Amino acid sequence: MTASVHGPVDVVCLGESMVTFLPTRAGRLADVPSFVRGIGGAESNLACALAAAGHRVRWVGRVGADGFGDHLVAAIAAYGVDTTAVVRDPRRPTGIYFRTAADRASEGHEVVYYRAGSAASAMSPGTVPHEAVWSGRMLHVSGITAALSAGCLALMRGLTARRDGRPPLSFDVNHRPGLWREADGARVLLDLARGADIVFVGEDEAEEAWGVRGGPDAVRRALPEPATLVVKRGAGGAVAFTRDTAATAAVPGARPHGADASGAPRGPVPGDTVTHAPAPVVDVVAATGAGDAFAAGFLSATLRDLPVRDRLRHGHLWAAAALTVPGDLADPPPAAHADRLVGLDDAAWGRLHLGPGWTGRDQEVRTP
């Protein structure tokens, strides 16, 4: 089953989606007796969340001409995502993965991918329909795609090259060291991020990938080009660096603003507006998918032209929806409910405590 949206597309999401197998109980993969099938993938997670919130979204990708591919396309289409640009590959399989119930950061976490040679890894500049990729008000991609194959990397280099007519590009770094065969994968991600208009990166992620220490300001100095840079700090909230794109339009071949002759950043980035939004306290069920949900919430609020503080707060709320369910995907909070919470004053926002079920039952939102 495929689905199409009518009218202009708000966001196009490009990347690999996989069938996920979630354990029916905690424990090592060797000990888990059965699994529940779901769907996962950074870009399709974001597409599904945005579509569930009422945005017109298209997912561009490749899946195998197999049962898992059938399931992925049908499940993503069920959220209201346009899947007409998804290519079925008769020679390559759909990727799948298994994981434990433990969070990624915990000692007992295990994840096993079966994605080598997948249909998605065959994406390249020649196999992805250009007209579908550039058909939205915004294009969203992540660094995961670049690690899948040489063709995928070439595709990502083309998409992140600044050129006339390209829609605003959102890029989630999503550094996954285990995916990269090349030792310079982290540097590749930095180069790709420099071509984007909106970038999401974790503070810990920037330190692990690029050796950047010193907080969000240091991350901004390392990545001065994007008009909007969002640095996620986990329970510490998030910081957005924004500036007027008309005043800072990229010039092909020019060095980053604030860079010396070697291209290394130095000093603060001029013209930035810095906005910080603390994260609410969340009773975490599972952390998987929270980063995708944060980006979806921020982009949803961006499409609504909300203030930057409100974009960050929506990101936190959408992340909290994902954090309080066991799977990779969670429906975003109802718009009216989220808008009411986002509009709280700073003191009331700082007292928010969100637990499982908070998106559907207001009484579970605690403000002691």
XYZ file of C-alpha atoms in Angstrom:
368
model
C 0.000 0.000 0.000
C 1.253 3.472 -0.868
C -0.159 6.845 0.074
C 0.043 10.262 -1.545
C -0.610 13.722 -0.160
C -2.562 16.384 -1.961
C -1.277 19.910 -2.278
C 2.199 21.294 -1.570
C 4.518 19.106 0.511
C 5.794 20.634 3.743
C 8.760 18.324 4.374
C 10.564 15.690 2.316
C 12.499 13.143 4.389
C 15.144 11.004 2.679
C 16.836 8.007 4.274
C 16.732 4.342 5.195
C 13.854 2.823 7.115
C 14.119 -0.658 8.601
C 11.900 -3.229 10.216
C 12.730 -3.340 13.914
C 12.328 -6.262 16.277
C 11.703 -5.187 19.873
C 12.104 -7.719 22.697
C 9.073 -8.895 24.612
C 11.063 -8.714 27.840
C 14.339 -7.389 29.186
C 17.552 -9.360 28.890
C 20.363 -10.245 26.529
C 19.496 -10.894 22.909
C 20.695 -14.458 23.470
C 18.020 -14.896 26.155
C 15.037 -13.033 24.682
C 12.549 -15.649 23.428
C 10.435 -13.462 21.137
C 10.197 -10.050 19.539
C 7.502 -7.639 18.392
C 7.820 -6.185 14.906
C 7.919 -2.423 14.424
C 9.453 0.154 12.116
C 12.444 2.389 12.637
C 14.749 4.786 10.871
C 15.676 8.355 11.783
C 14.142 10.006 8.731
C 10.983 7.901 8.541
C 10.469 8.356 12.304
C 10.519 12.098 11.759
C 8.249 11.815 8.707
C 5.664 9.781 10.627
C 5.667 12.184 13.581
C 5.203 15.230 11.353
C 2.421 13.541 9.373
C 0.671 12.516 12.596
C 0.691 16.203 13.555
C -1.033 17.157 10.305
C 1.887 18.212 8.121
C 2.130 17.095 4.495
C 5.198 14.857 4.366
C 6.883 12.727 1.714
C 9.362 9.960 2.468
C 11.940 9.131 -0.208
C 13.797 5.832 0.144
C 14.366 2.324 -1.160
C 13.143 -0.980 0.241
C 13.317 -4.530 -0.995
C 10.579 -6.162 -3.054
C 9.894 -8.411 -0.067
C 7.449 -8.787 2.791
C 9.433 -6.509 5.076
C 9.386 -3.826 2.382
C 5.622 -4.261 2.064
C 5.259 -3.823 5.809
C 7.446 -0.708 5.945
C 5.677 1.097 3.131
C 2.242 0.234 4.494
C 3.115 1.177 8.082
C 4.644 4.530 7.106
C 1.774 5.291 4.728
C -0.663 4.586 7.559
C 0.652 7.675 9.338
C -0.362 9.750 6.313
C 3.130 9.987 4.811
C 3.381 10.168 1.008
C 5.275 7.036 -0.075
C 4.858 7.375 -3.846
C 8.583 8.129 -4.290
C 9.714 4.949 -2.498
C 11.540 2.591 -4.893
C 11.190 -1.196 -4.571
C 14.479 -2.981 -5.292
C 14.044 -6.539 -6.643
C 17.679 -7.514 -5.987
C 18.397 -6.170 -2.506
C 16.621 -6.853 0.798
C 14.953 -4.505 3.217
C 17.153 -3.790 6.239
C 16.143 -5.131 9.656
C 17.537 -4.908 13.174
C 17.084 -6.365 16.635
C 17.702 -4.582 19.913
C 17.405 -5.183 23.623
C 15.001 -3.372 25.910
C 17.855 -1.504 27.605
C 18.554 2.078 26.532
C 21.404 2.816 24.112
C 23.443 4.492 26.853
C 23.107 1.627 29.300
C 25.698 -1.085 29.790
C 23.340 -3.889 28.785
C 22.220 -2.374 25.489
C 22.622 -4.526 22.386
C 21.631 -3.826 18.815
C 22.279 -6.034 15.805
C 21.773 -4.664 12.285
C 21.170 -6.707 9.155
C 21.468 -3.873 6.678
C 24.666 -4.566 4.680
C 23.762 -4.588 1.006
C 20.248 -3.387 1.770
C 18.020 -1.749 -0.814
C 18.582 1.606 0.875
C 22.345 1.313 0.450
C 21.773 1.465 -3.322
C 20.609 5.075 -3.097
C 22.815 7.377 -5.174
C 22.502 10.535 -7.273
C 21.373 8.369 -10.178
C 18.772 6.267 -8.353
C 16.893 8.902 -6.334
C 14.289 11.009 -8.177
C 15.468 14.624 -8.036
C 11.978 16.048 -8.527
C 10.678 14.187 -5.466
C 13.580 15.215 -3.222
C 13.208 18.924 -4.027
C 9.405 18.952 -3.912
C 8.865 20.282 -0.373
C 9.144 23.480 1.590
C 11.966 21.751 3.486
C 14.235 18.729 3.006
C 15.362 16.640 5.991
C 18.258 14.150 5.978
C 20.664 12.660 8.502
C 24.280 11.574 8.696
C 23.252 7.915 8.860
C 22.536 7.856 5.115
C 26.050 9.003 4.254
C 27.544 5.973 6.016
C 25.566 3.324 4.113
C 27.591 3.224 0.872
C 29.741 5.260 -1.497
C 26.638 5.984 -3.571
C 24.752 7.223 -0.529
C 27.676 9.463 0.415
C 27.767 10.915 -3.104
C 24.030 11.569 -2.858
C 24.469 13.341 0.473
C 27.329 15.454 -0.818
C 25.117 16.575 -3.669
C 22.171 17.376 -1.419
C 24.267 19.399 1.042
C 25.976 21.433 -1.694
C 24.571 24.938 -1.564
C 22.866 25.833 -4.836
C 20.037 27.957 -6.167
C 16.605 26.393 -5.942
C 17.428 23.953 -3.137
C 14.793 23.962 -0.388
C 15.997 24.739 3.148
C 17.954 21.689 4.288
C 17.612 20.199 7.768
C 20.406 17.864 8.847
C 20.562 15.677 11.957
C 24.188 14.639 12.492
C 23.282 11.241 14.002
C 26.878 10.105 14.458
C 26.960 6.290 14.471
C 30.643 5.223 14.640
C 29.817 1.573 14.013
C 28.410 2.364 10.568
C 31.504 4.061 9.218
C 34.173 2.020 7.472
C 36.287 5.089 6.820
C 38.305 6.546 9.664
C 37.334 10.067 8.554
C 33.572 9.489 8.932
C 33.334 12.150 11.629
C 35.018 14.678 9.355
C 32.607 13.770 6.565
C 29.689 14.525 8.874
C 31.155 17.914 9.735
C 31.543 18.758 6.039
C 27.949 17.712 5.319
C 26.608 19.712 8.256
C 28.340 22.820 6.970
C 26.151 22.719 3.875
C 22.859 22.576 5.790
C 20.552 25.381 6.871
C 19.313 23.746 10.101
C 21.559 21.342 12.019
C 20.790 19.188 15.068
C 23.675 17.754 17.083
C 24.128 16.544 20.638
C 26.773 18.204 22.786
C 28.161 14.772 23.691
C 27.942 13.742 20.037
C 30.045 16.736 18.958
C 32.679 15.828 21.536
C 32.770 12.175 20.475
C 32.828 12.871 16.740
C 34.835 16.070 16.489
C 36.607 16.404 19.829
C 34.720 19.635 20.547
C 34.708 20.528 24.239
C 33.529 23.657 25.986
C 29.754 23.527 25.635
C 27.356 24.781 22.959
C 29.419 27.892 22.178
C 32.355 25.693 21.218
C 30.115 23.581 18.988
C 28.920 26.742 17.259
C 32.474 27.893 16.671
C 33.229 24.537 15.065
C 30.101 24.766 12.925
C 29.448 28.425 12.092
C 27.841 28.039 8.657
C 24.232 26.881 9.276
C 21.701 29.643 9.817
C 20.256 27.562 12.666
C 22.296 25.241 14.876
C 20.545 23.331 17.660
C 22.817 21.801 20.285
C 21.026 19.186 22.391
C 22.169 18.714 25.982
C 19.951 15.848 27.135
C 18.361 16.608 30.484
C 20.198 19.956 30.366
C 17.917 21.237 27.614
C 18.899 22.619 24.229
C 20.495 25.746 22.812
C 19.684 27.253 19.413
C 22.010 29.595 17.551
C 20.144 31.511 14.852
C 20.849 34.401 12.535
C 19.294 36.240 9.616
C 19.885 34.103 6.533
C 19.607 37.063 4.178
C 22.520 38.761 5.909
C 24.686 35.643 5.985
C 24.000 33.940 2.659
C 26.746 31.453 1.791
C 29.178 32.427 -0.937
C 30.552 29.451 -2.918
C 34.207 28.950 -2.119
C 34.206 31.379 0.793
C 35.632 30.399 4.188
C 33.281 30.080 7.163
C 32.634 33.367 8.945
C 35.037 33.550 11.842
C 37.565 31.141 10.290
C 41.249 31.716 9.752
C 43.178 30.925 6.575
C 43.293 27.228 7.433
C 39.512 27.072 7.775
C 39.641 26.532 11.539
C 37.019 28.493 13.503
C 38.184 31.172 15.907
C 36.285 33.390 18.301
C 32.504 33.780 18.580
C 30.262 33.671 15.516
C 28.996 37.197 14.793
C 25.314 37.919 14.303
C 23.973 34.992 16.317
C 20.926 35.082 18.539
C 21.320 32.481 21.283
C 18.219 30.868 22.800
C 18.205 28.298 25.603
C 15.238 26.145 26.604
C 15.507 23.818 29.614
C 14.091 20.324 29.220
C 11.205 19.191 31.419
C 11.712 16.326 33.841
C 10.675 13.084 32.113
C 10.079 9.602 33.525
C 11.944 7.763 30.766
C 10.644 4.438 29.477
C 13.081 4.151 26.531
C 15.376 6.686 24.900
C 15.273 5.288 21.364
C 13.751 7.730 18.881
C 13.827 10.763 21.180
C 16.313 12.658 19.021
C 14.181 12.142 15.919
C 11.105 13.294 17.827
C 12.921 16.416 19.087
C 13.893 17.363 15.530
C 10.326 16.734 14.336
C 8.885 18.983 17.042
C 11.362 21.745 16.277
C 10.685 21.547 12.522
C 6.920 21.476 13.066
C 7.147 24.687 15.065
C 9.490 26.149 12.434
C 6.908 25.468 9.729
C 4.400 27.306 11.913
C 6.847 30.237 12.174
C 6.846 30.140 15.976
C 9.533 31.931 18.025
C 12.785 30.025 18.499
C 12.127 29.443 22.207
C 8.812 27.829 21.330
C 10.466 25.683 18.651
C 12.855 24.322 21.263
C 10.051 23.713 23.749
C 8.010 21.846 21.140
C 11.123 19.783 20.440
C 11.348 18.894 24.124
C 7.669 17.940 24.306
C 7.793 15.753 21.205
C 10.945 14.108 22.598
C 9.135 13.532 25.889
C 6.346 11.761 23.984
C 8.956 9.368 22.546
C 10.780 8.960 25.857
C 7.639 7.788 27.628
C 6.805 4.885 25.262
C 8.822 1.676 24.662
C 9.170 1.781 20.859
C 10.987 3.985 18.339
C 7.861 5.927 17.354
C 5.350 7.918 19.370
C 2.467 10.100 18.302
C 3.249 13.744 19.051
C 1.242 15.492 21.754
C -2.020 17.069 20.548
C -1.287 20.552 19.194
C -3.570 22.419 21.596
C -2.119 20.550 24.583
C 1.468 21.186 23.458
C 0.797 24.851 22.681
C -0.649 25.346 26.155
C 2.440 23.868 27.778
C 4.812 25.766 25.500
C 3.078 28.989 26.526
C 3.801 28.496 30.233
C 5.974 31.085 31.952
C 9.549 30.105 32.706
C 8.829 29.123 36.300
C 5.902 26.860 35.405
C 7.818 25.341 32.481
C 10.682 24.566 34.848
C 8.319 22.584 37.087
C 6.963 20.326 34.324
C 7.227 16.614 35.082
C 6.029 14.286 32.316
C 5.320 10.589 32.727
C 3.891 7.786 30.581
C 0.485 8.738 29.181
C 1.018 12.487 29.576
C 0.110 13.259 25.971
C -3.394 11.902 26.438
C -4.186 12.668 30.080
C -3.474 16.153 31.335
C -3.502 15.041 34.946
C -0.192 13.244 34.376
C 1.528 16.557 33.664
C 2.834 17.565 37.050
C 3.887 21.091 37.941
C 4.775 20.884 41.652
